[in-house]
mmCIF file of C-alpha atoms in Angstrom:
data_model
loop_
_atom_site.group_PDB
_atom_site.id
_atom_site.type_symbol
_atom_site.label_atom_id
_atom_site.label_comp_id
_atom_site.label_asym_id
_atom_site.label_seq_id
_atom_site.Cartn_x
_atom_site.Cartn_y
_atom_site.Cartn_z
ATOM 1 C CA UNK A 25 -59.167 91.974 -30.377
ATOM 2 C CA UNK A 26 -59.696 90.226 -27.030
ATOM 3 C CA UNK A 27 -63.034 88.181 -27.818
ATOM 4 C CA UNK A 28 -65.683 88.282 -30.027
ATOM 5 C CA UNK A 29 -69.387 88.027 -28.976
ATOM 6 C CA UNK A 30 -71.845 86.650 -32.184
ATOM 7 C CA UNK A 31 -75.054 86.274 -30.685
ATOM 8 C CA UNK A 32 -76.683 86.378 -27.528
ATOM 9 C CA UNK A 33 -75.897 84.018 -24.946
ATOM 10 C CA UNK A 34 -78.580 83.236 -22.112
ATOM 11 C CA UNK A 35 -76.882 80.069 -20.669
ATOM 12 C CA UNK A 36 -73.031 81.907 -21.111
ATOM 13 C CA UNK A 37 -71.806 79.274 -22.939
ATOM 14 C CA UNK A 38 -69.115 81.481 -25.463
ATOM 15 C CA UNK A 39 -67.444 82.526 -22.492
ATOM 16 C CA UNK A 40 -63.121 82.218 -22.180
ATOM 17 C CA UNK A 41 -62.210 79.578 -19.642
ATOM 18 C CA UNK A 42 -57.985 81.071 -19.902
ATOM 19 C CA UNK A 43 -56.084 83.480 -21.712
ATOM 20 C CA UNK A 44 -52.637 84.312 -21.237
ATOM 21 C CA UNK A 45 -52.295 84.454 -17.585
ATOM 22 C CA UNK A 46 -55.667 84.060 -16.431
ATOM 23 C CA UNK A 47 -58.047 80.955 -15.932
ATOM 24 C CA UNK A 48 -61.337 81.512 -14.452
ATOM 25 C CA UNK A 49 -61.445 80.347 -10.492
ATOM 26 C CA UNK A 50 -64.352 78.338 -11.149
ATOM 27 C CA UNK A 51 -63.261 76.424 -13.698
ATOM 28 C CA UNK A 52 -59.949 75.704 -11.925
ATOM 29 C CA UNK A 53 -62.387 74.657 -8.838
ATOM 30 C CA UNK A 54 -64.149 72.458 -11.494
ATOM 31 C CA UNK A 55 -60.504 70.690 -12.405
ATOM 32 C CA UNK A 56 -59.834 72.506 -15.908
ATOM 33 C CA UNK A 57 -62.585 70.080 -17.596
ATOM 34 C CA UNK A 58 -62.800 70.244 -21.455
ATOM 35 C CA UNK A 59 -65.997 72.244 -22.808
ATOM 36 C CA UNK A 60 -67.621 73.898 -20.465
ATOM 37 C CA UNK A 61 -71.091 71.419 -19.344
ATOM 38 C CA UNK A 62 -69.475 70.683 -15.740
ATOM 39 C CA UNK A 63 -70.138 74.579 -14.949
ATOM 40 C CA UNK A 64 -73.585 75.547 -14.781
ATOM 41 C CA UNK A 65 -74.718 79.138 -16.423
ATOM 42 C CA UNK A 66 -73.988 81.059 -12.765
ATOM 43 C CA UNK A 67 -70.174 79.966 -12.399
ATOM 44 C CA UNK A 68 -70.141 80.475 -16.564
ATOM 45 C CA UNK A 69 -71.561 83.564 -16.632
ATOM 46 C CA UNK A 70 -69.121 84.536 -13.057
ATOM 47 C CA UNK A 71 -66.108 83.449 -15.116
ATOM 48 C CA UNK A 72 -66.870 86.291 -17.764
ATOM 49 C CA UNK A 73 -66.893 88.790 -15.082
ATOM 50 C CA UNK A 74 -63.694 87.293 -14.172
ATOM 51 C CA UNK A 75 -62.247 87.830 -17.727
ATOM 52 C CA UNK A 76 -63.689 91.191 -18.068
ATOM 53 C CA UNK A 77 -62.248 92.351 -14.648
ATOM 54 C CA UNK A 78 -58.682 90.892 -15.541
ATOM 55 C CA UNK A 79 -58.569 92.621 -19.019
ATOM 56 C CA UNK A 80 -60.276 95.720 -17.771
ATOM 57 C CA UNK A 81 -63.194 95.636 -20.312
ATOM 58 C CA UNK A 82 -65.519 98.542 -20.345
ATOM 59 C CA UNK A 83 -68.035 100.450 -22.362
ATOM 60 C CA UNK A 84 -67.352 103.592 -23.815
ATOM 61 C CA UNK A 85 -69.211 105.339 -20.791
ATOM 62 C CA UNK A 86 -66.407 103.437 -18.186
ATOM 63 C CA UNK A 87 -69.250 100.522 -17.349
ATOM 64 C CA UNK A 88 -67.630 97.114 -16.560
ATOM 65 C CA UNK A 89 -68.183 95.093 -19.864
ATOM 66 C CA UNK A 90 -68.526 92.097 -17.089
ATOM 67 C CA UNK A 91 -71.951 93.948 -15.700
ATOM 68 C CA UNK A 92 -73.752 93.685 -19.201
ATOM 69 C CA UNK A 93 -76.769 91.292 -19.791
ATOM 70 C CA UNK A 94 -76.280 88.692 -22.245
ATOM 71 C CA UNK A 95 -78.281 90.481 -24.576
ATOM 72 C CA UNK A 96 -76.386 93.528 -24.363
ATOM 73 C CA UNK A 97 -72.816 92.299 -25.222
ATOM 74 C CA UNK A 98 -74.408 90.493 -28.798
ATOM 75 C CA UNK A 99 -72.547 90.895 -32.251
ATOM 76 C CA UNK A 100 -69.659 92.432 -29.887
ATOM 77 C CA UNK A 101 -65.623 92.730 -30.440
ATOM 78 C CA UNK A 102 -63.742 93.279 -27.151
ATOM 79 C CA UNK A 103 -60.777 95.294 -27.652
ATOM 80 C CA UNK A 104 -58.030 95.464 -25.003
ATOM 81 C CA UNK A 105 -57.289 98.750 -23.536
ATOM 82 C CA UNK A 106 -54.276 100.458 -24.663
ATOM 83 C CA UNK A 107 -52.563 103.648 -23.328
ATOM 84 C CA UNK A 108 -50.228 104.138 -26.153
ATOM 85 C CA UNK A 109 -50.460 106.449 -29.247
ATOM 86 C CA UNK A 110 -52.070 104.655 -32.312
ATOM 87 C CA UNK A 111 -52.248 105.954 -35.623
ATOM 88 C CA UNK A 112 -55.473 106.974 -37.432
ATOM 89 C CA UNK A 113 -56.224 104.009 -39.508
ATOM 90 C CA UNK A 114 -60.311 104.578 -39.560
ATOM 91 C CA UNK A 115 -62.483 105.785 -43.068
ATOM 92 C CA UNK A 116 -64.412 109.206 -43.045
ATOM 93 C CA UNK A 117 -67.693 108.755 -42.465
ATOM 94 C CA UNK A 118 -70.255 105.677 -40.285
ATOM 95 C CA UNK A 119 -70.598 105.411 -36.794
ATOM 96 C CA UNK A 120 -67.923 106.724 -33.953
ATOM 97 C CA UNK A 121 -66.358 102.848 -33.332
ATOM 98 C CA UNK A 122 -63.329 105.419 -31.300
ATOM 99 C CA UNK A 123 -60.931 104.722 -34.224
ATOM 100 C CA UNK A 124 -59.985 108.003 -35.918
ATOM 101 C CA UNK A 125 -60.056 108.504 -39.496
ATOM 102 C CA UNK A 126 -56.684 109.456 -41.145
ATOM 103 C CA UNK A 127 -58.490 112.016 -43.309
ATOM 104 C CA UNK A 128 -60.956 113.993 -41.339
ATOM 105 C CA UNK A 129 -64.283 115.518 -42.898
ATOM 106 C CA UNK A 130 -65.402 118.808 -42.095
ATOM 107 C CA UNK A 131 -69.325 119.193 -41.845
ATOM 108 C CA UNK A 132 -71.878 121.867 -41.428
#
């Protein structure tokens, strides 16, 4: 888990200023200031296209997680994209969340 969206977020203010190696231009520009009141909601809302371009966050469909409206990235988790083999781990049954269930169900 990258980040976790809880509600929706008009003015961008739940949005990651640095992770790992990454800190958003904007608040670099802005001189790493605690919180985030010296950005307004553009540069806030430009740093979490930043973020989702570094981590290379996307829908299931391949759309940039970073192109979604406020609205439609509520009550999210933001996985990071992995290439490598993972083990079923999931439950039969419930929505397709893309994690396979270790004991399949056959239905008609």
């Amino acid at each position: 888990v990258v980040w976790i969206k809880s509600a929706t977020d008009p003015q961008w203010t739940e949005v990651p200023f640095q992770m790992e190696n990454w800190e958003c231009s904007y608040w670099v520009a802005a001189g790493r200031p605690m919180g985030n009141a010296p950005l307004d909601s553009t540069q806030r809302q430009l740093c979490w296209q930043e973020f989702t371009t570094t981590f290379n966050l996307k829908t299931a469909d391949g759309t940039s997680v970073g192109n979604l409206t406020h609205s439609d990235i509520q009550k999210t988790i933001l996985f990071l994209p992995s290439c490598e083999y993972h083990e079923p781990i999931g439950v039969t049954g419930g929505l397709n969340s893309g994690i396979l269930a270790k004991v399949p169900l056959l239905v008609n």
